[in-house]
Every structure is written in C-alpha cells, then in structure tokens.
Amino acid sequence: MPYKTFEEYNDNITENVKNNYQEIISDLGEDTNREGLLKTPERAAKAMQFLTQGYEQDPVEILKGAMFKESYNEMVIVKDIELYSLCEHHILPFFGKVHIAYIPNGQIVGLSKLPRIVDVFARRLQVQERLTEQILDCINDTLKPQGVAVVIEASHMCMMMRGVQKQNSTTTTSGFRGQFEKIETRNEFLKLIGK
Ligand SMILES: [Zn+2]
C-alpha cells in the first residue's frame, strides 16, 4: 500500500461522548435502537473529535517547522483557503474562505503552513472574530513579518438553518498588523484578493 491514512481516537473520550450522544438522540425523540441509528452515537463522537482536534495541535510549532531565511520583501498572498469551523454558540458549522497576506522581514514560511494553521484554529469551537485574530496574532508573533493581513468570509449555518434564516448573507471579518495598517498597503491587498 503506497499511502495509508489513519485516524486516531481516544477510547475514553469516544466512549463518554458516544454515551452522551445516545442520550441526546433519545431526548430529541428518536429511537436509538433503530437500525440506521445504531452506530450513530459512536460516529458522531468520532466526527466531533475530528472537528475539534485543533485543541491538541500547536500552530506555532507548525510555522516554526518551515521558516526560512529569505530576502524577498514583497507581499505574499495565499487566498481562498477553505475554512470549516464550528460556532461556539450553537455547535453548528460555519464555512467559507480565508485570505492571508504577509510582508516578510528576513524570513518566509512554507506556503502550505498557512492553510494548516487555519485548520488548527478552525477545528475548535469558535467565533469568526476570534478565529481572525488568532490566525493574525500567530503569524505576527511567530514569523515577525513587516505586516500581516487576514480576511475571512463565512456563512453561518446557525443563521441559515435557524434564527433569522438568512440563506445568502455572509459575514466578513478582517484584521491588519504592521505595514497593513497603512491604507495603501491594505488597499493593494484587498484589490489583489478581489475585494
Ligand atoms: Zn451560532
């Protein structure tokens, strides 16, 4: 087998969360002994552990693992990074795109690390505003660039499926540090990501 992927779950946590899901499903009026639902509590327990694995991961380590000395000092942009997270108020998904830019200050970071740190922070219970700040601060404090910018556009299932039931609204959050606090630099970035 040339490539094998595997997932690891903590057995105690899986067992506890599974039992809790069993109760929730039954409290909601379903028959947990129905054939289609027999393995649902366990599957849901594993899915939730997957979706919150970010608590166990260290984004600083990930960035530090791929930082290189480099004299390039123009803007680096990674746009349209897919985002899937869970809103901490309803434990329902929110999803969309993240755009990140930074201006190096003697060091660059491997480009694939930026989507990875998005995932580390997204795979936790979140609010979009804090997610934006955490990505921004992590890059700013670890890479120490001349500037960093983060824009997130996301749709929130808690708005779309319940509450105000607004299917087409998206929420945009943004944060800027260093050079991006200058209006010209910020506008250049926003233009390059098509905003
Ligand atoms: Zn919500």
mmCIF file of C-alpha atoms and ligand atoms in Angstrom:
data_model
loop_
_atom_site.group_PDB
_atom_site.id
_atom_site.type_symbol
_atom_site.label_atom_id
_atom_site.label_comp_id
_atom_site.label_asym_id
_atom_site.label_seq_id
_atom_site.Cartn_x
_atom_site.Cartn_y
_atom_site.Cartn_z
ATOM 1 C CA MET A 1 0.000 0.000 0.000
ATOM 2 C CA PRO A 2 1.787 3.175 -1.164
ATOM 3 C CA TYR A 3 -0.190 5.516 1.054
ATOM 4 C CA LYS A 4 -2.185 4.887 4.168
ATOM 5 C CA THR A 5 -4.177 7.397 6.129
ATOM 6 C CA PHE A 6 -5.397 6.655 9.611
ATOM 7 C CA GLU A 7 -7.305 8.408 12.314
ATOM 8 C CA GLU A 8 -6.654 8.041 15.984
ATOM 9 C CA TYR A 9 -9.267 8.495 18.674
ATOM 10 C CA ASN A 10 -9.006 8.490 22.415
ATOM 11 C CA ASP A 11 -11.089 5.490 23.553
ATOM 12 C CA ASN A 12 -12.248 7.047 26.839
ATOM 13 C CA ILE A 13 -13.401 10.254 25.187
ATOM 14 C CA THR A 14 -15.095 8.336 22.375
ATOM 15 C CA GLU A 15 -16.971 6.203 24.911
ATOM 16 C CA ASN A 16 -18.111 9.203 27.012
ATOM 17 C CA VAL A 17 -19.153 11.344 24.069
ATOM 18 C CA LYS A 18 -20.893 8.345 22.492
ATOM 19 C CA ASN A 19 -22.965 7.791 25.652
ATOM 20 C CA ASN A 20 -23.856 11.469 25.770
ATOM 21 C CA TYR A 21 -24.951 11.433 22.124
ATOM 22 C CA GLN A 22 -27.081 8.391 22.806
ATOM 23 C CA GLU A 23 -28.958 10.376 25.460
ATOM 24 C CA ILE A 24 -29.237 13.467 23.289
ATOM 25 C CA ILE A 25 -30.668 11.482 20.379
ATOM 26 C CA SER A 26 -33.157 9.791 22.649
ATOM 27 C CA ASP A 27 -34.064 13.109 24.384
ATOM 28 C CA LEU A 28 -34.792 14.535 20.941
ATOM 29 C CA GLY A 29 -37.429 11.832 20.461
ATOM 30 C CA GLU A 30 -35.604 9.271 18.361
ATOM 31 C CA ASP A 31 -35.285 5.546 18.883
ATOM 32 C CA THR A 32 -31.581 4.869 19.374
ATOM 33 C CA ASN A 33 -32.204 1.180 18.628
ATOM 34 C CA ARG A 34 -33.424 1.932 15.121
ATOM 35 C CA GLU A 35 -31.094 0.241 12.627
ATOM 36 C CA GLY A 36 -29.858 3.428 10.940
ATOM 37 C CA LEU A 37 -29.021 4.974 14.307
ATOM 38 C CA LEU A 38 -27.257 2.053 15.974
ATOM 39 C CA LYS A 39 -23.748 3.284 15.237
ATOM 40 C CA THR A 40 -24.617 6.976 15.055
ATOM 41 C CA PRO A 41 -23.555 7.944 18.604
ATOM 42 C CA GLU A 42 -20.109 6.481 18.025
ATOM 43 C CA ARG A 43 -19.763 8.014 14.559
ATOM 44 C CA ALA A 44 -20.866 11.405 15.876
ATOM 45 C CA ALA A 45 -18.438 11.134 18.798
ATOM 46 C CA LYS A 46 -15.582 10.483 16.358
ATOM 47 C CA ALA A 47 -16.703 13.235 13.991
ATOM 48 C CA MET A 48 -16.745 15.756 16.850
ATOM 49 C CA GLN A 49 -13.277 14.708 17.963
ATOM 50 C CA PHE A 50 -12.035 15.174 14.406
ATOM 51 C CA LEU A 51 -13.679 18.596 14.156
ATOM 52 C CA THR A 52 -12.148 19.778 17.436
ATOM 53 C CA GLN A 53 -8.670 18.252 17.009
ATOM 54 C CA GLY A 54 -7.194 21.777 16.894
ATOM 55 C CA TYR A 55 -7.036 21.866 20.705
ATOM 56 C CA GLU A 56 -4.304 19.219 20.582
ATOM 57 C CA GLN A 57 -2.241 20.962 17.895
ATOM 58 C CA ASP A 58 0.351 23.706 18.218
ATOM 59 C CA PRO A 59 0.210 26.268 15.385
ATOM 60 C CA VAL A 60 3.480 27.913 16.493
ATOM 61 C CA GLU A 61 5.308 24.586 16.087
ATOM 62 C CA ILE A 62 3.809 24.162 12.615
ATOM 63 C CA LEU A 63 5.023 27.588 11.480
ATOM 64 C CA LYS A 64 8.429 27.220 13.113
ATOM 65 C CA GLY A 65 8.873 23.891 11.341
ATOM 66 C CA ALA A 66 9.034 25.649 7.947
ATOM 67 C CA MET A 67 10.570 29.094 8.338
ATOM 68 C CA PHE A 68 13.420 30.018 6.011
ATOM 69 C CA LYS A 69 15.782 32.986 5.763
ATOM 70 C CA GLU A 70 14.982 34.878 2.580
ATOM 71 C CA SER A 71 15.494 38.427 1.361
ATOM 72 C CA TYR A 72 12.201 38.614 -0.589
ATOM 73 C CA ASN A 73 10.297 41.500 0.904
ATOM 74 C CA GLU A 74 7.196 41.923 -1.233
ATOM 75 C CA MET A 75 3.688 40.940 -0.258
ATOM 76 C CA VAL A 76 2.968 37.179 -0.159
ATOM 77 C CA ILE A 77 -0.715 36.277 -0.531
ATOM 78 C CA VAL A 78 -2.458 32.944 -0.073
ATOM 79 C CA LYS A 79 -6.104 33.407 -0.943
ATOM 80 C CA ASP A 80 -9.267 31.299 -0.982
ATOM 81 C CA ILE A 81 -8.136 28.941 1.794
ATOM 82 C CA GLU A 82 -11.116 26.712 2.551
ATOM 83 C CA LEU A 83 -12.491 27.127 6.034
ATOM 84 C CA TYR A 84 -14.727 24.785 8.022
ATOM 85 C CA SER A 85 -15.348 25.543 11.676
ATOM 86 C CA LEU A 86 -17.994 25.236 14.392
ATOM 87 C CA CYS A 87 -19.704 28.204 16.008
ATOM 88 C CA GLU A 88 -19.289 28.000 19.743
ATOM 89 C CA HIS A 89 -22.786 29.323 20.445
ATOM 90 C CA HIS A 90 -24.762 26.634 18.614
ATOM 91 C CA ILE A 91 -22.148 23.995 17.693
ATOM 92 C CA LEU A 92 -23.253 24.374 14.075
ATOM 93 C CA PRO A 93 -20.839 24.766 11.161
ATOM 94 C CA PHE A 94 -19.657 27.981 9.646
ATOM 95 C CA PHE A 95 -17.625 27.800 6.471
ATOM 96 C CA GLY A 96 -16.080 29.968 3.801
ATOM 97 C CA LYS A 97 -12.753 31.357 2.656
ATOM 98 C CA VAL A 98 -9.696 32.782 4.379
ATOM 99 C CA HIS A 99 -7.272 35.162 2.664
ATOM 100 C CA ILE A 100 -3.874 35.723 4.260
ATOM 101 C CA ALA A 101 -1.073 38.103 3.291
ATOM 102 C CA TYR A 102 2.230 38.964 4.881
ATOM 103 C CA ILE A 103 5.298 41.020 4.033
ATOM 104 C CA PRO A 104 8.469 39.125 5.049
ATOM 105 C CA ASN A 105 11.074 40.636 7.306
ATOM 106 C CA GLY A 106 14.044 38.381 6.512
ATOM 107 C CA GLN A 107 12.080 35.149 6.838
ATOM 108 C CA ILE A 108 9.420 33.386 4.800
ATOM 109 C CA VAL A 109 7.229 30.453 5.766
ATOM 110 C CA GLY A 110 6.370 27.364 3.685
ATOM 111 C CA LEU A 111 3.114 28.277 1.936
ATOM 112 C CA SER A 112 1.285 25.099 2.910
ATOM 113 C CA LYS A 113 1.700 26.026 6.576
ATOM 114 C CA LEU A 114 -0.762 28.894 6.320
ATOM 115 C CA PRO A 115 -3.748 26.656 5.449
ATOM 116 C CA ARG A 116 -2.575 24.292 8.181
ATOM 117 C CA ILE A 117 -2.699 26.923 10.889
ATOM 118 C CA VAL A 118 -6.140 27.978 9.628
ATOM 119 C CA ASP A 119 -7.245 24.383 10.276
ATOM 120 C CA VAL A 120 -5.652 24.274 13.734
ATOM 121 C CA PHE A 121 -7.662 27.279 14.882
ATOM 122 C CA ALA A 122 -10.790 26.375 12.876
ATOM 123 C CA ARG A 123 -11.010 22.876 14.369
ATOM 124 C CA ARG A 124 -12.115 24.224 17.722
ATOM 125 C CA LEU A 125 -15.331 25.798 18.955
ATOM 126 C CA GLN A 126 -15.002 29.280 17.526
ATOM 127 C CA VAL A 127 -16.415 32.663 16.713
ATOM 128 C CA GLN A 128 -15.299 34.141 13.398
ATOM 129 C CA GLU A 129 -13.939 37.279 15.057
ATOM 130 C CA ARG A 130 -11.594 35.384 17.401
ATOM 131 C CA LEU A 131 -10.543 32.985 14.645
ATOM 132 C CA THR A 132 -9.429 36.009 12.583
ATOM 133 C CA GLU A 133 -7.407 37.450 15.480
ATOM 134 C CA GLN A 134 -5.809 34.127 16.398
ATOM 135 C CA ILE A 135 -4.541 33.497 12.857
ATOM 136 C CA LEU A 136 -3.289 37.078 12.665
ATOM 137 C CA ASP A 137 -1.515 37.030 16.034
ATOM 138 C CA CYS A 138 0.020 33.609 15.474
ATOM 139 C CA ILE A 139 1.663 34.689 12.196
ATOM 140 C CA ASN A 140 2.619 38.091 13.572
ATOM 141 C CA ASP A 141 4.202 36.761 16.776
ATOM 142 C CA THR A 142 5.939 33.736 15.224
ATOM 143 C CA LEU A 143 7.158 34.930 11.823
ATOM 144 C CA LYS A 144 7.555 38.568 12.918
ATOM 145 C CA PRO A 145 6.870 39.912 9.412
ATOM 146 C CA GLN A 146 6.711 43.588 8.415
ATOM 147 C CA GLY A 147 2.968 43.172 8.293
ATOM 148 C CA VAL A 148 0.190 40.594 8.158
ATOM 149 C CA ALA A 149 -3.417 40.704 6.993
ATOM 150 C CA VAL A 150 -6.268 38.223 7.374
ATOM 151 C CA VAL A 151 -9.744 38.401 5.798
ATOM 152 C CA ILE A 152 -12.399 35.768 6.447
ATOM 153 C CA GLU A 153 -15.689 35.482 4.579
ATOM 154 C CA ALA A 154 -18.028 32.882 6.005
ATOM 155 C CA SER A 155 -21.602 31.617 6.030
ATOM 156 C CA HIS A 156 -23.015 30.524 9.361
ATOM 157 C CA MET A 157 -25.424 27.584 9.480
ATOM 158 C CA CYS A 158 -26.852 28.923 12.747
ATOM 159 C CA MET A 159 -28.099 31.927 10.741
ATOM 160 C CA MET A 160 -29.074 29.976 7.650
ATOM 161 C CA MET A 161 -30.924 26.997 9.154
ATOM 162 C CA ARG A 162 -32.397 28.598 12.247
ATOM 163 C CA GLY A 163 -32.761 32.039 13.826
ATOM 164 C CA VAL A 164 -33.134 34.685 11.137
ATOM 165 C CA GLN A 165 -32.914 32.085 8.299
ATOM 166 C CA LYS A 166 -30.904 34.327 6.043
ATOM 167 C CA GLN A 167 -29.553 31.939 3.422
ATOM 168 C CA ASN A 168 -27.448 34.300 1.389
ATOM 169 C CA SER A 169 -25.723 36.507 3.893
ATOM 170 C CA THR A 170 -22.023 36.137 4.551
ATOM 171 C CA THR A 171 -20.035 37.606 7.391
ATOM 172 C CA THR A 172 -16.705 39.278 6.678
ATOM 173 C CA THR A 173 -14.074 39.863 9.329
ATOM 174 C CA SER A 174 -10.592 41.266 8.875
ATOM 175 C CA GLY A 175 -7.503 42.174 10.818
ATOM 176 C CA PHE A 176 -4.317 44.029 9.908
ATOM 177 C CA ARG A 177 -0.952 44.406 11.607
ATOM 178 C CA GLY A 178 2.221 46.342 10.819
ATOM 179 C CA GLN A 179 2.528 47.600 7.225
ATOM 180 C CA PHE A 180 -1.079 46.635 6.523
ATOM 181 C CA GLU A 181 -2.250 49.310 8.941
ATOM 182 C CA LYS A 182 -1.225 51.710 6.155
ATOM 183 C CA ILE A 183 -4.186 52.353 3.915
ATOM 184 C CA GLU A 184 -2.237 51.963 0.608
ATOM 185 C CA THR A 185 -0.810 48.557 1.554
ATOM 186 C CA ARG A 186 -4.155 47.386 2.852
ATOM 187 C CA ASN A 187 -5.919 48.519 -0.339
ATOM 188 C CA GLU A 188 -3.347 46.765 -2.523
ATOM 189 C CA PHE A 189 -4.019 43.532 -0.643
ATOM 190 C CA LEU A 190 -7.805 43.939 -0.825
ATOM 191 C CA LYS A 191 -7.558 44.618 -4.558
ATOM 192 C CA LEU A 192 -5.397 41.526 -5.100
ATOM 193 C CA ILE A 193 -7.954 39.307 -3.360
ATOM 194 C CA GLY A 194 -10.730 40.924 -5.392
ATOM 195 C CA LYS A 195 -12.388 42.987 -2.642
HETATM 196 ZN ZN ZN B 1 -24.017 30.253 16.039
#
